[in-house]
Amino acid sequence: MIPREIAPGVYAVGAVDWERRLFDGLIPLPQGTSYNSYLVRGKGGTVLLDTVDPSKREVLLENLRELRVKELNYVVVHHAEQDHSGSLPAVLQEYPEAKVLAHPKGKELLQLLLHVPGERVREVGDGEILSLGDKTLQFFHAPWVHWPDTMFTYLKEERILFTCDFLGSHLATSALQADEVEVYPAAKRYYAEIMMPFRSQVRKNLERV
């Protein structure tokens, strides 16, 4: 996937995995899957929202190079599962000045699972706001919407909510808009297979967002 601007200063920089047929060792992927990662550029800083599965780290890094990202201020990790965080070590090596922003439980998991140095991770509070000058990010904790460290990010100026795995689906496609591809069967299957055990937390956070 080549990087594409989806809103002013907001770029899709993730990767499509056309060949993957199994997730977490047991969930069939008849249509492959995608790893969503987004770059937000403001006048006062640049933020990467999630990385990609480690098998696709070079796709992510090449997308950042194509956008001429010379400095990265923050990497937001919405939760520590590998399809979101697996390329974090490579990104941090490429951008040694970058700090990681994560749920407090996420900091613990990133240190445990990926051996990310604790001094490179900053815990963000529920409702905390990060200003990028002309862009404002707000973070919302959503624990146990699949993982204990799940959180969402809201880009206020563009009214974009980055929802981690909430409202997700396993679908390999180069389309970026929901009306460009038949997403509903995959989304229903995803909810039934992954989110259903956490439905009480899903309802709670749906009311919130």
Tab-separated table of C-alpha atoms in Angstrom:
chain	number	residue	atom	x	y	z
A	1	MET	CA	0.000	0.000	0.000
A	2	ILE	CA	1.341	3.424	-0.936
A	3	PRO	CA	0.815	6.282	1.554
A	4	ARG	CA	-2.353	8.275	0.925
A	5	GLU	CA	-3.698	11.472	2.449
A	6	ILE	CA	-7.166	10.810	3.899
A	7	ALA	CA	-7.657	14.259	5.460
A	8	PRO	CA	-5.486	17.391	5.648
A	9	GLY	CA	-2.223	16.305	7.242
A	10	VAL	CA	-3.461	12.751	7.924
A	11	TYR	CA	-1.975	9.851	5.955
A	12	ALA	CA	-2.702	6.127	5.773
A	13	VAL	CA	0.723	4.451	5.923
A	14	GLY	CA	-0.190	0.866	6.858
A	15	ALA	CA	0.126	-2.397	4.968
A	16	VAL	CA	-2.140	-4.953	3.312
A	17	ASP	CA	-1.487	-8.649	3.886
A	18	TRP	CA	-3.073	-10.368	0.900
A	19	GLU	CA	-1.670	-13.804	1.706
A	20	ARG	CA	-2.322	-14.257	5.421
A	21	ARG	CA	-4.919	-16.950	6.079
A	22	LEU	CA	-4.820	-17.411	9.854
A	23	PHE	CA	-4.828	-14.939	12.764
A	24	ASP	CA	-3.808	-15.702	16.345
A	25	GLY	CA	-3.229	-19.278	15.230
A	26	LEU	CA	-6.928	-20.117	14.977
A	27	ILE	CA	-9.050	-17.457	13.227
A	28	PRO	CA	-9.472	-18.084	9.469
A	29	LEU	CA	-8.781	-15.110	7.192
A	30	PRO	CA	-10.527	-15.927	3.903
A	31	GLN	CA	-9.924	-12.364	2.643
A	32	GLY	CA	-6.516	-11.717	4.187
A	33	THR	CA	-6.120	-8.729	6.498
A	34	SER	CA	-4.787	-5.171	6.770
A	35	TYR	CA	-2.619	-3.441	9.355
A	36	ASN	CA	-3.765	0.138	9.824
A	37	SER	CA	-1.228	2.816	10.655
A	38	TYR	CA	-1.717	6.562	10.306
A	39	LEU	CA	0.591	9.565	10.284
A	40	VAL	CA	-0.656	12.903	11.615
A	41	ARG	CA	1.378	15.989	10.749
A	42	GLY	CA	0.778	19.195	12.652
A	43	LYS	CA	2.663	22.481	12.721
A	44	GLY	CA	3.982	21.553	16.165
A	45	GLY	CA	4.821	17.877	15.724
A	46	THR	CA	4.351	14.577	13.917
A	47	VAL	CA	2.669	11.490	15.356
A	48	LEU	CA	2.420	7.914	14.112
A	49	LEU	CA	-0.721	6.074	15.228
A	50	ASP	CA	0.113	2.365	15.537
A	51	THR	CA	2.652	0.398	13.530
A	52	VAL	CA	2.091	-2.838	11.584
A	53	ASP	CA	2.757	-6.542	11.928
A	54	PRO	CA	6.530	-7.165	11.981
A	55	SER	CA	6.288	-9.086	8.706
A	56	LYS	CA	5.343	-5.775	7.015
A	57	ARG	CA	7.704	-3.394	8.809
A	58	GLU	CA	9.594	-2.501	5.636
A	59	VAL	CA	6.336	-1.407	3.974
A	60	LEU	CA	5.655	0.965	6.869
A	61	LEU	CA	9.188	2.342	6.949
A	62	GLU	CA	9.203	2.878	3.187
A	63	ASN	CA	5.887	4.726	3.415
A	64	LEU	CA	7.360	7.048	6.047
A	65	ARG	CA	10.427	7.645	3.895
A	66	GLU	CA	8.234	8.384	0.884
A	67	LEU	CA	6.454	11.051	2.934
A	68	ARG	CA	9.884	12.441	3.878
A	69	VAL	CA	9.346	11.963	7.594
A	70	LYS	CA	12.692	13.119	8.980
A	71	GLU	CA	11.588	13.462	12.588
A	72	LEU	CA	8.891	11.625	14.497
A	73	ASN	CA	7.839	13.042	17.849
A	74	TYR	CA	5.486	10.331	19.074
A	75	VAL	CA	4.250	6.829	18.290
A	76	VAL	CA	0.819	6.072	19.737
A	77	VAL	CA	0.235	2.385	20.475
A	78	HIS	CA	-3.487	1.690	20.814
A	79	HIS	CA	-2.703	-1.715	22.279
A	80	ALA	CA	0.254	-4.061	22.419
A	81	GLU	CA	-0.968	-6.805	20.068
A	82	GLN	CA	1.551	-7.486	17.311
A	83	ASP	CA	-0.572	-6.253	14.397
A	84	HIS	CA	-0.528	-2.820	16.063
A	85	SER	CA	2.837	-2.768	17.804
A	86	GLY	CA	5.002	-5.424	16.153
A	87	SER	CA	7.059	-2.981	14.096
A	88	LEU	CA	7.546	-0.571	16.986
A	89	PRO	CA	11.176	-1.620	17.662
A	90	ALA	CA	12.076	-0.952	14.010
A	91	VAL	CA	10.333	2.437	14.060
A	92	LEU	CA	12.088	3.443	17.270
A	93	GLN	CA	15.432	2.453	15.766
A	94	GLU	CA	14.687	4.512	12.652
A	95	TYR	CA	13.512	7.505	14.729
A	96	PRO	CA	15.565	7.542	17.957
A	97	GLU	CA	13.970	10.809	19.125
A	98	ALA	CA	10.421	9.356	19.122
A	99	LYS	CA	8.537	8.732	22.356
A	100	VAL	CA	5.854	6.073	22.684
A	101	LEU	CA	2.434	7.046	24.057
A	102	ALA	CA	0.421	4.193	25.553
A	103	HIS	CA	-2.157	3.163	28.132
A	104	PRO	CA	-0.468	2.511	31.530
A	105	LYS	CA	-1.036	-1.229	31.059
A	106	GLY	CA	0.308	-0.864	27.531
A	107	LYS	CA	3.624	0.424	28.831
A	108	GLU	CA	3.983	-2.698	30.925
A	109	LEU	CA	3.082	-4.976	28.006
A	110	LEU	CA	5.399	-3.246	25.535
A	111	GLN	CA	8.294	-3.697	27.932
A	112	LEU	CA	7.380	-7.355	28.476
A	113	LEU	CA	6.529	-8.394	24.913
A	114	LEU	CA	8.806	-6.197	22.777
A	115	HIS	CA	11.490	-5.184	25.282
A	116	VAL	CA	10.845	-1.502	24.609
A	117	PRO	CA	12.893	0.527	27.133
A	118	GLY	CA	10.620	1.996	29.780
A	119	GLU	CA	12.171	5.451	29.427
A	120	ARG	CA	10.916	5.617	25.839
A	121	VAL	CA	7.277	5.037	26.805
A	122	ARG	CA	5.042	7.685	28.347
A	123	GLU	CA	1.737	6.680	29.888
A	124	VAL	CA	-1.211	8.803	28.779
A	125	GLY	CA	-4.180	9.488	30.995
A	126	ASP	CA	-7.816	8.948	30.115
A	127	GLY	CA	-8.989	12.119	28.352
A	128	GLU	CA	-5.455	13.523	28.072
A	129	ILE	CA	-4.881	16.009	25.235
A	130	LEU	CA	-1.809	16.354	23.035
A	131	SER	CA	-1.431	19.510	20.948
A	132	LEU	CA	0.413	19.465	17.639
A	133	GLY	CA	-0.118	23.173	17.132
A	134	ASP	CA	-2.907	23.188	14.583
A	135	LYS	CA	-4.045	19.654	15.422
A	136	THR	CA	-5.306	18.225	18.707
A	137	LEU	CA	-5.273	14.578	19.748
A	138	GLN	CA	-7.286	13.311	22.707
A	139	PHE	CA	-6.827	9.841	24.190
A	140	PHE	CA	-9.544	7.665	25.716
A	141	HIS	CA	-8.911	4.498	27.695
A	142	ALA	CA	-11.083	1.569	26.587
A	143	PRO	CA	-9.772	-1.365	28.645
A	144	TRP	CA	-10.901	-4.837	27.656
A	145	VAL	CA	-12.304	-3.809	24.326
A	146	HIS	CA	-10.323	-6.876	23.275
A	147	TRP	CA	-7.086	-6.142	25.227
A	148	PRO	CA	-6.529	-4.678	28.727
A	149	ASP	CA	-4.524	-1.749	27.353
A	150	THR	CA	-6.853	-0.693	24.537
A	151	MET	CA	-7.305	3.014	23.959
A	152	PHE	CA	-8.716	5.274	21.248
A	153	THR	CA	-7.423	8.537	19.780
A	154	TYR	CA	-9.652	11.384	18.610
A	155	LEU	CA	-8.354	13.994	16.167
A	156	LYS	CA	-10.579	16.929	17.039
A	157	GLU	CA	-10.107	19.228	14.045
A	158	GLU	CA	-10.901	16.510	11.491
A	159	ARG	CA	-13.377	14.657	13.741
A	160	ILE	CA	-11.577	11.365	13.144
A	161	LEU	CA	-11.750	8.639	15.785
A	162	PHE	CA	-8.996	6.022	15.613
A	163	THR	CA	-10.617	3.044	17.314
A	164	CYS	CA	-7.906	0.381	17.565
A	165	ASP	CA	-9.728	-2.962	16.974
A	166	PHE	CA	-13.141	-1.582	17.899
A	167	LEU	CA	-15.292	-1.545	14.713
A	168	GLY	CA	-12.557	-3.579	13.004
A	169	SER	CA	-12.543	-6.352	10.420
A	170	HIS	CA	-10.073	-8.680	8.756
A	171	LEU	CA	-10.052	-7.576	5.146
A	172	ALA	CA	-7.271	-7.200	2.608
A	173	THR	CA	-8.162	-4.282	0.350
A	174	SER	CA	-6.526	-1.214	-1.116
A	175	ALA	CA	-9.779	0.730	-0.652
A	176	LEU	CA	-9.827	3.261	2.183
A	177	GLN	CA	-13.506	4.218	2.335
A	178	ALA	CA	-16.251	1.931	3.636
A	179	ASP	CA	-18.419	2.643	0.601
A	180	GLU	CA	-15.664	1.421	-1.736
A	181	VAL	CA	-15.726	-2.193	-0.544
A	182	GLU	CA	-18.209	-4.647	0.987
A	183	VAL	CA	-17.028	-4.430	4.589
A	184	TYR	CA	-20.085	-5.506	6.579
A	185	PRO	CA	-19.813	-9.324	6.321
A	186	ALA	CA	-16.168	-9.159	7.430
A	187	ALA	CA	-17.032	-6.715	10.243
A	188	LYS	CA	-19.829	-8.970	11.528
A	189	ARG	CA	-17.546	-11.995	11.443
A	190	TYR	CA	-14.836	-10.044	13.299
A	191	TYR	CA	-17.239	-8.982	16.025
A	192	ALA	CA	-18.535	-12.530	16.477
A	193	GLU	CA	-15.077	-14.112	16.590
A	194	ILE	CA	-13.141	-11.510	18.583
A	195	MET	CA	-15.297	-8.855	20.239
A	196	MET	CA	-18.298	-10.882	21.433
A	197	PRO	CA	-16.639	-12.014	24.711
A	198	PHE	CA	-16.030	-8.329	25.541
A	199	ARG	CA	-19.497	-7.127	24.582
A	200	SER	CA	-20.218	-5.487	27.952
A	201	GLN	CA	-17.113	-3.300	27.582
A	202	VAL	CA	-17.948	-2.688	23.931
A	203	ARG	CA	-21.406	-1.387	24.886
A	204	LYS	CA	-19.933	0.782	27.623
A	205	ASN	CA	-17.430	2.391	25.284
A	206	LEU	CA	-19.889	2.687	22.414
A	207	GLU	CA	-22.033	4.899	24.643
A	208	ARG	CA	-18.956	6.921	25.499
A	209	VAL	CA	-17.760	7.591	21.958
